[in-house]
XYZ file of C-alpha atoms in Angstrom:
379
model
C 0.000 0.000 0.000
C 1.341 3.410 -0.978
C 2.062 6.105 1.612
C 0.381 9.492 1.849
C 0.695 12.728 3.818
C -2.312 14.895 4.648
C -2.351 18.671 5.050
C -5.295 20.432 6.721
C -5.682 24.195 6.344
C -7.274 26.165 9.186
C -7.684 29.726 7.832
C -8.510 31.610 11.033
C -6.475 34.204 12.912
C -7.351 36.632 15.674
C -6.750 40.390 15.698
C -5.018 41.308 12.445
C -2.914 39.321 10.016
C 0.831 39.490 10.599
C 2.330 42.246 8.485
C 4.430 39.827 6.400
C 1.769 37.121 5.954
C 0.652 36.158 2.444
C -1.180 32.952 3.419
C -4.926 32.595 2.968
C -6.289 33.460 6.401
C -9.056 35.568 7.906
C -9.460 37.584 11.070
C -13.132 38.466 10.524
C -14.830 35.065 10.350
C -14.983 34.158 14.032
C -18.641 33.193 13.723
C -18.036 30.819 10.805
C -15.602 28.381 12.401
C -18.174 25.645 13.010
C -19.524 26.013 9.474
C -16.006 25.678 8.091
C -15.234 22.606 10.191
C -18.506 21.004 9.031
C -17.531 21.435 5.385
C -13.916 20.445 6.029
C -15.119 17.157 7.501
C -17.349 16.646 4.467
C -14.382 17.209 2.151
C -12.411 14.588 4.084
C -15.230 12.075 3.597
C -15.528 12.848 -0.119
C -11.787 12.542 -0.713
C -11.677 9.262 1.229
C -14.010 7.727 -1.365
C -11.287 8.350 -3.970
C -8.150 7.529 -2.038
C -8.991 6.075 1.376
C -8.580 2.402 0.454
C -5.350 2.728 -1.502
C -3.030 4.603 0.837
C -1.739 4.513 4.381
C -1.313 7.930 5.996
C 2.137 8.488 7.526
C 1.779 12.150 8.508
C -0.865 14.814 9.098
C -0.058 18.520 9.290
C -2.445 21.208 10.560
C -1.388 24.611 9.232
C -2.957 27.982 8.642
C -3.862 30.560 9.610
C -3.683 29.427 13.173
C -5.021 25.922 13.910
C -5.041 26.634 17.642
C -7.684 29.312 16.932
C -10.320 26.576 16.674
C -12.594 26.168 19.665
C -12.003 23.238 21.963
C -13.463 20.038 20.553
C -13.297 21.118 16.898
C -9.833 19.664 16.334
C -11.085 16.399 17.806
C -13.865 16.311 15.213
C -11.406 16.769 12.364
C -8.878 14.189 13.572
C -11.593 11.593 14.196
C -13.006 12.249 10.721
C -9.592 11.564 9.217
C -9.005 8.427 11.285
C -12.488 7.104 10.494
C -11.992 7.542 6.742
C -8.293 6.954 6.107
C -5.831 4.265 7.174
C -3.627 6.253 9.558
C -0.571 4.254 10.670
C -0.067 3.811 14.390
C 3.100 5.926 14.551
C 1.922 8.653 12.156
C 3.462 12.060 12.781
C 0.657 14.536 13.545
C 1.786 18.162 13.682
C -0.263 21.160 14.786
C 0.827 24.782 14.436
C 0.021 27.160 17.271
C 0.721 30.722 18.306
C 2.103 31.620 21.731
C -0.757 34.015 22.493
C -3.650 31.587 22.113
C -2.407 28.169 23.162
C -3.954 26.911 26.401
C -3.410 23.918 28.631
C -6.922 22.637 27.922
C -6.330 22.732 24.160
C -2.963 21.028 24.487
C -4.518 18.260 26.605
C -7.126 17.775 23.879
C -4.457 17.606 21.162
C -2.492 15.045 23.153
C -5.598 12.921 23.641
C -6.429 12.751 19.917
C -2.913 11.758 18.885
C -1.167 15.020 18.007
C 2.489 14.277 18.743
C 4.296 17.279 17.308
C 3.702 20.953 18.091
C 5.049 23.766 15.927
C 5.201 27.172 17.632
C 5.342 30.384 15.598
C 7.997 32.169 17.638
C 9.871 34.274 15.028
C 11.869 36.468 17.439
C 12.621 37.259 21.083
C 12.931 41.000 20.402
C 9.639 42.632 21.402
C 10.217 45.644 19.145
C 10.707 43.359 16.146
C 7.659 41.253 17.043
C 5.485 44.331 17.362
C 6.679 45.834 14.079
C 5.943 42.689 12.056
C 2.475 42.440 13.621
C 2.908 39.394 15.835
C 0.361 39.232 18.656
C 2.736 37.727 21.218
C 5.771 39.037 23.038
C 8.959 37.285 24.110
C 7.583 36.396 27.547
C 4.534 34.730 25.998
C 6.772 32.716 23.668
C 8.881 31.461 26.556
C 5.757 30.596 28.550
C 4.258 28.773 25.556
C 7.345 26.587 25.218
C 7.165 25.715 28.921
C 3.429 24.973 28.695
C 3.781 22.694 25.661
C 6.495 20.758 27.485
C 4.432 20.598 30.671
C 1.600 18.986 28.687
C 3.888 16.153 27.631
C 5.005 17.145 24.146
C 8.620 16.262 23.439
C 8.666 16.770 19.677
C 8.493 20.561 19.408
C 9.410 22.867 16.544
C 9.902 26.604 16.947
C 9.939 28.900 13.917
C 12.385 31.770 13.867
C 12.754 34.411 11.180
C 15.777 36.368 10.005
C 16.095 39.484 7.877
C 13.352 41.251 9.833
C 13.114 45.048 10.276
C 15.072 46.303 13.315
C 16.555 42.819 13.806
C 20.246 42.504 14.659
C 22.745 39.659 14.564
C 22.732 39.754 18.358
C 18.937 39.217 18.397
C 19.240 36.141 16.207
C 22.046 34.615 18.271
C 20.092 35.254 21.461
C 17.066 33.374 20.154
C 19.102 30.457 18.830
C 20.875 30.131 22.181
C 17.569 30.266 24.049
C 16.063 27.498 21.911
C 19.164 25.356 22.449
C 18.999 25.965 26.196
C 15.280 25.082 26.143
C 16.140 21.730 24.494
C 13.962 22.356 21.423
C 14.373 19.367 19.122
C 13.519 21.042 15.800
C 14.061 24.620 14.642
C 12.914 26.183 11.373
C 14.849 29.301 10.370
C 13.259 31.282 7.556
C 14.442 34.442 5.864
C 11.770 37.113 5.444
C 10.289 37.200 1.953
C 8.649 40.538 1.254
C 5.535 39.454 -0.650
C 3.571 41.890 -2.769
C 0.158 42.596 -1.270
C 1.210 42.140 2.347
C 0.991 44.988 4.818
C 4.764 45.027 5.274
C 5.315 45.282 1.511
C 3.000 48.286 1.337
C 4.683 49.852 4.365
C 8.070 49.461 2.645
C 6.803 51.525 -0.293
C 5.630 54.335 1.958
C 8.392 54.609 4.539
C 12.080 53.934 5.021
C 12.093 50.659 6.937
C 15.441 49.458 8.353
C 15.685 45.982 6.819
C 18.990 44.139 7.299
C 21.104 44.018 4.148
C 21.483 40.783 2.195
C 24.969 40.286 3.658
C 23.677 40.906 7.183
C 20.897 38.367 6.626
C 23.439 35.802 5.396
C 25.476 36.470 8.542
C 22.354 35.829 10.616
C 21.733 32.509 8.864
C 25.353 31.446 9.245
C 25.255 32.314 12.958
C 22.144 30.173 13.448
C 23.731 27.323 11.500
C 26.942 27.502 13.546
C 25.237 27.646 16.956
C 22.768 24.863 16.198
C 25.381 22.662 14.556
C 27.637 22.883 17.634
C 24.657 21.887 19.769
C 24.050 18.786 17.636
C 20.956 20.269 15.978
C 21.882 19.494 12.404
C 20.656 21.114 9.202
C 18.792 18.554 7.110
C 17.119 21.031 4.735
C 17.931 24.614 3.803
C 15.716 26.135 6.519
C 15.285 23.219 8.913
C 17.444 21.889 11.720
C 16.831 18.953 14.037
C 18.346 16.588 16.542
C 18.753 13.038 15.166
C 15.378 11.298 14.663
C 13.430 14.566 15.023
C 13.369 15.574 11.354
C 9.850 16.473 10.206
C 8.487 13.402 8.400
C 5.744 15.441 6.757
C 8.128 17.891 5.127
C 10.547 15.125 4.164
C 7.702 13.597 2.180
C 7.283 16.896 0.284
C 11.001 17.142 -0.461
C 11.171 13.550 -1.702
C 8.252 14.257 -4.075
C 5.916 11.972 -2.153
C 2.169 12.144 -2.567
C 0.132 14.458 -0.344
C -3.507 15.408 -0.118
C -4.692 18.809 1.084
C -7.988 19.574 2.793
C -9.483 22.987 3.358
C -9.420 26.409 1.798
C -6.510 27.023 -0.626
C -4.920 23.646 0.163
C -2.673 22.018 -2.427
C -2.334 18.358 -3.350
C -0.044 16.142 -5.396
C -1.587 12.800 -6.287
C -0.909 10.380 -9.148
C 1.564 12.786 -10.801
C -1.039 15.558 -10.772
C -1.068 18.844 -8.852
C -4.373 20.398 -7.876
C -5.566 22.996 -5.399
C -8.735 24.215 -3.730
C -10.271 27.648 -4.093
C -9.127 30.559 -1.927
C -12.684 31.922 -1.845
C -14.186 31.144 1.564
C -17.826 31.392 0.448
C -17.238 29.313 -2.684
C -15.513 26.629 -0.618
C -18.539 26.389 1.691
C -21.127 26.524 -1.125
C -19.422 23.858 -3.235
C -19.128 21.411 -0.390
C -22.756 21.968 0.623
C -23.500 20.580 -2.856
C -21.000 17.716 -2.389
C -18.548 19.333 -4.817
C -14.851 19.410 -3.945
C -13.820 23.010 -4.791
C -10.747 22.320 -6.929
C -9.950 25.335 -9.108
C -6.837 24.163 -10.960
C -5.296 20.867 -11.976
C -2.043 20.087 -13.771
C -0.642 16.730 -14.867
C 3.139 16.878 -14.545
C 5.218 15.815 -17.520
C 8.214 13.527 -17.123
C 10.515 16.542 -17.485
C 8.632 18.523 -14.851
C 8.837 15.626 -12.398
C 12.562 15.219 -13.040
C 13.192 18.914 -12.433
C 11.154 18.850 -9.236
C 13.031 15.778 -7.982
C 16.369 17.544 -8.507
C 15.235 20.882 -7.107
C 13.639 19.478 -3.943
C 16.213 16.751 -3.337
C 19.147 19.177 -3.384
C 17.472 21.250 -0.662
C 18.111 18.403 1.779
C 21.235 16.869 3.282
C 20.335 13.616 1.517
C 20.697 15.076 -1.969
C 19.578 13.033 -4.971
C 20.214 9.396 -5.845
C 21.836 9.142 -9.268
C 20.521 5.615 -9.775
C 16.939 6.563 -8.869
C 17.014 9.679 -11.032
C 18.330 7.797 -14.072
C 15.945 4.868 -13.588
C 12.809 6.960 -13.023
C 13.411 9.502 -15.775
C 15.482 7.673 -18.382
C 18.430 10.002 -17.932
C 22.165 9.635 -17.338
C 22.835 12.768 -15.311
C 26.555 12.138 -14.734
C 27.092 11.839 -18.487
C 24.509 14.416 -19.597
C 25.751 17.055 -17.129
C 29.426 16.031 -17.094
C 30.884 19.536 -17.505
C 28.491 21.140 -15.039
C 29.116 18.461 -12.401
C 32.902 18.727 -12.808
C 32.707 22.509 -12.411
C 30.455 22.343 -9.327
C 32.582 19.629 -7.696
C 35.911 21.357 -8.381
C 34.628 24.621 -6.887
C 33.262 22.967 -3.746
C 29.576 23.486 -4.505
C 28.504 19.841 -4.670
C 29.886 16.423 -3.762
C 29.495 13.224 -5.758
C 29.854 10.261 -3.396
C 28.220 6.892 -2.830
C 25.940 7.351 -5.808
C 24.460 10.627 -4.580
C 24.799 14.290 -5.510
C 24.679 16.610 -2.512
C 25.124 20.326 -1.995
C 28.185 21.091 0.156
C 27.610 22.555 3.599
C 28.865 26.040 2.732
C 27.162 26.280 -0.674
C 23.468 26.510 0.211
C 23.531 30.272 -0.329
C 23.890 29.610 -4.090
C 21.481 26.651 -4.157
C 19.292 28.136 -6.913
C 22.295 28.524 -9.217
C 23.414 24.948 -8.532
C 19.967 23.602 -9.342
C 19.804 25.547 -12.613
C 23.093 24.025 -13.774
C 21.815 20.497 -13.167
C 18.356 20.835 -14.721
């Protein structure tokens, strides 16, 4: 039986959206949570008729928005719906994102009871000025308390997100947060560089005022500092933006990076099944209306060509410490990459950008900052 990962989108936030956020989420639909969960559960049942008997689910990821915004009991409904309609393996990784300002002990006890075994906390920074400027609703004290509370409730597998390249952020800020997470014995840390997306509040603010963003070199220094501190603590980089102690790598994301199949539920969710990408509508009302009529609200679908799948395998595989298997690539796509890309591979190896060992091509530790250029040479 083939393996499958599930993603569940919870599009609710409280207050206002974070200034940098480009995800599909809403702060003005508090009274429509139950309605959304009803239709989400219906979508799960409808999708199970297509795929439920042919796959075993190895991971479930609740993202958003803010999944912890749901009222108590609603997450239980969703998880039970999944387990009643799909074959979820006993040791499936079940991750739930939460924000430090709205996580409670009662909710965490509920999550533990229904099988959630991995909590991802949106921390971003320990500098209160930075947090306030980017529109986060929590402060550094709340983040520290949230970490303690999640641990108190029995969760050992915890991820904390941190961001670099933020306005008013300094190298000292970044080092301070990395050291705190190490001291707090966090097993998994995601370190993302700010991407200024058009249409976000922060993007518009940047057009209207002189915002003190770190330079590109300063942001690289921040990333390198995080890498160095975590590496010394045994928290190893296994993907460009993700670091973990041994055996605490995120199984759900590893499935994405190995071009495994995944099925998305909820508003704006994306799926990759049977060599086809498809995604749900971003229109909240349309999502609800379609599912009331037993219609899954898919708005686009694309069958990937052999070339597209090969390119994706190379691009995603090189993001990880595992790299790409030459034998698998050649077998699956009818290529001979070492012969076809002989000059490019010799150049990249001789300049210390990639290694070619044990039948695998991997990006060298100090070359991730030019990853996009490396990928382009090998496509």
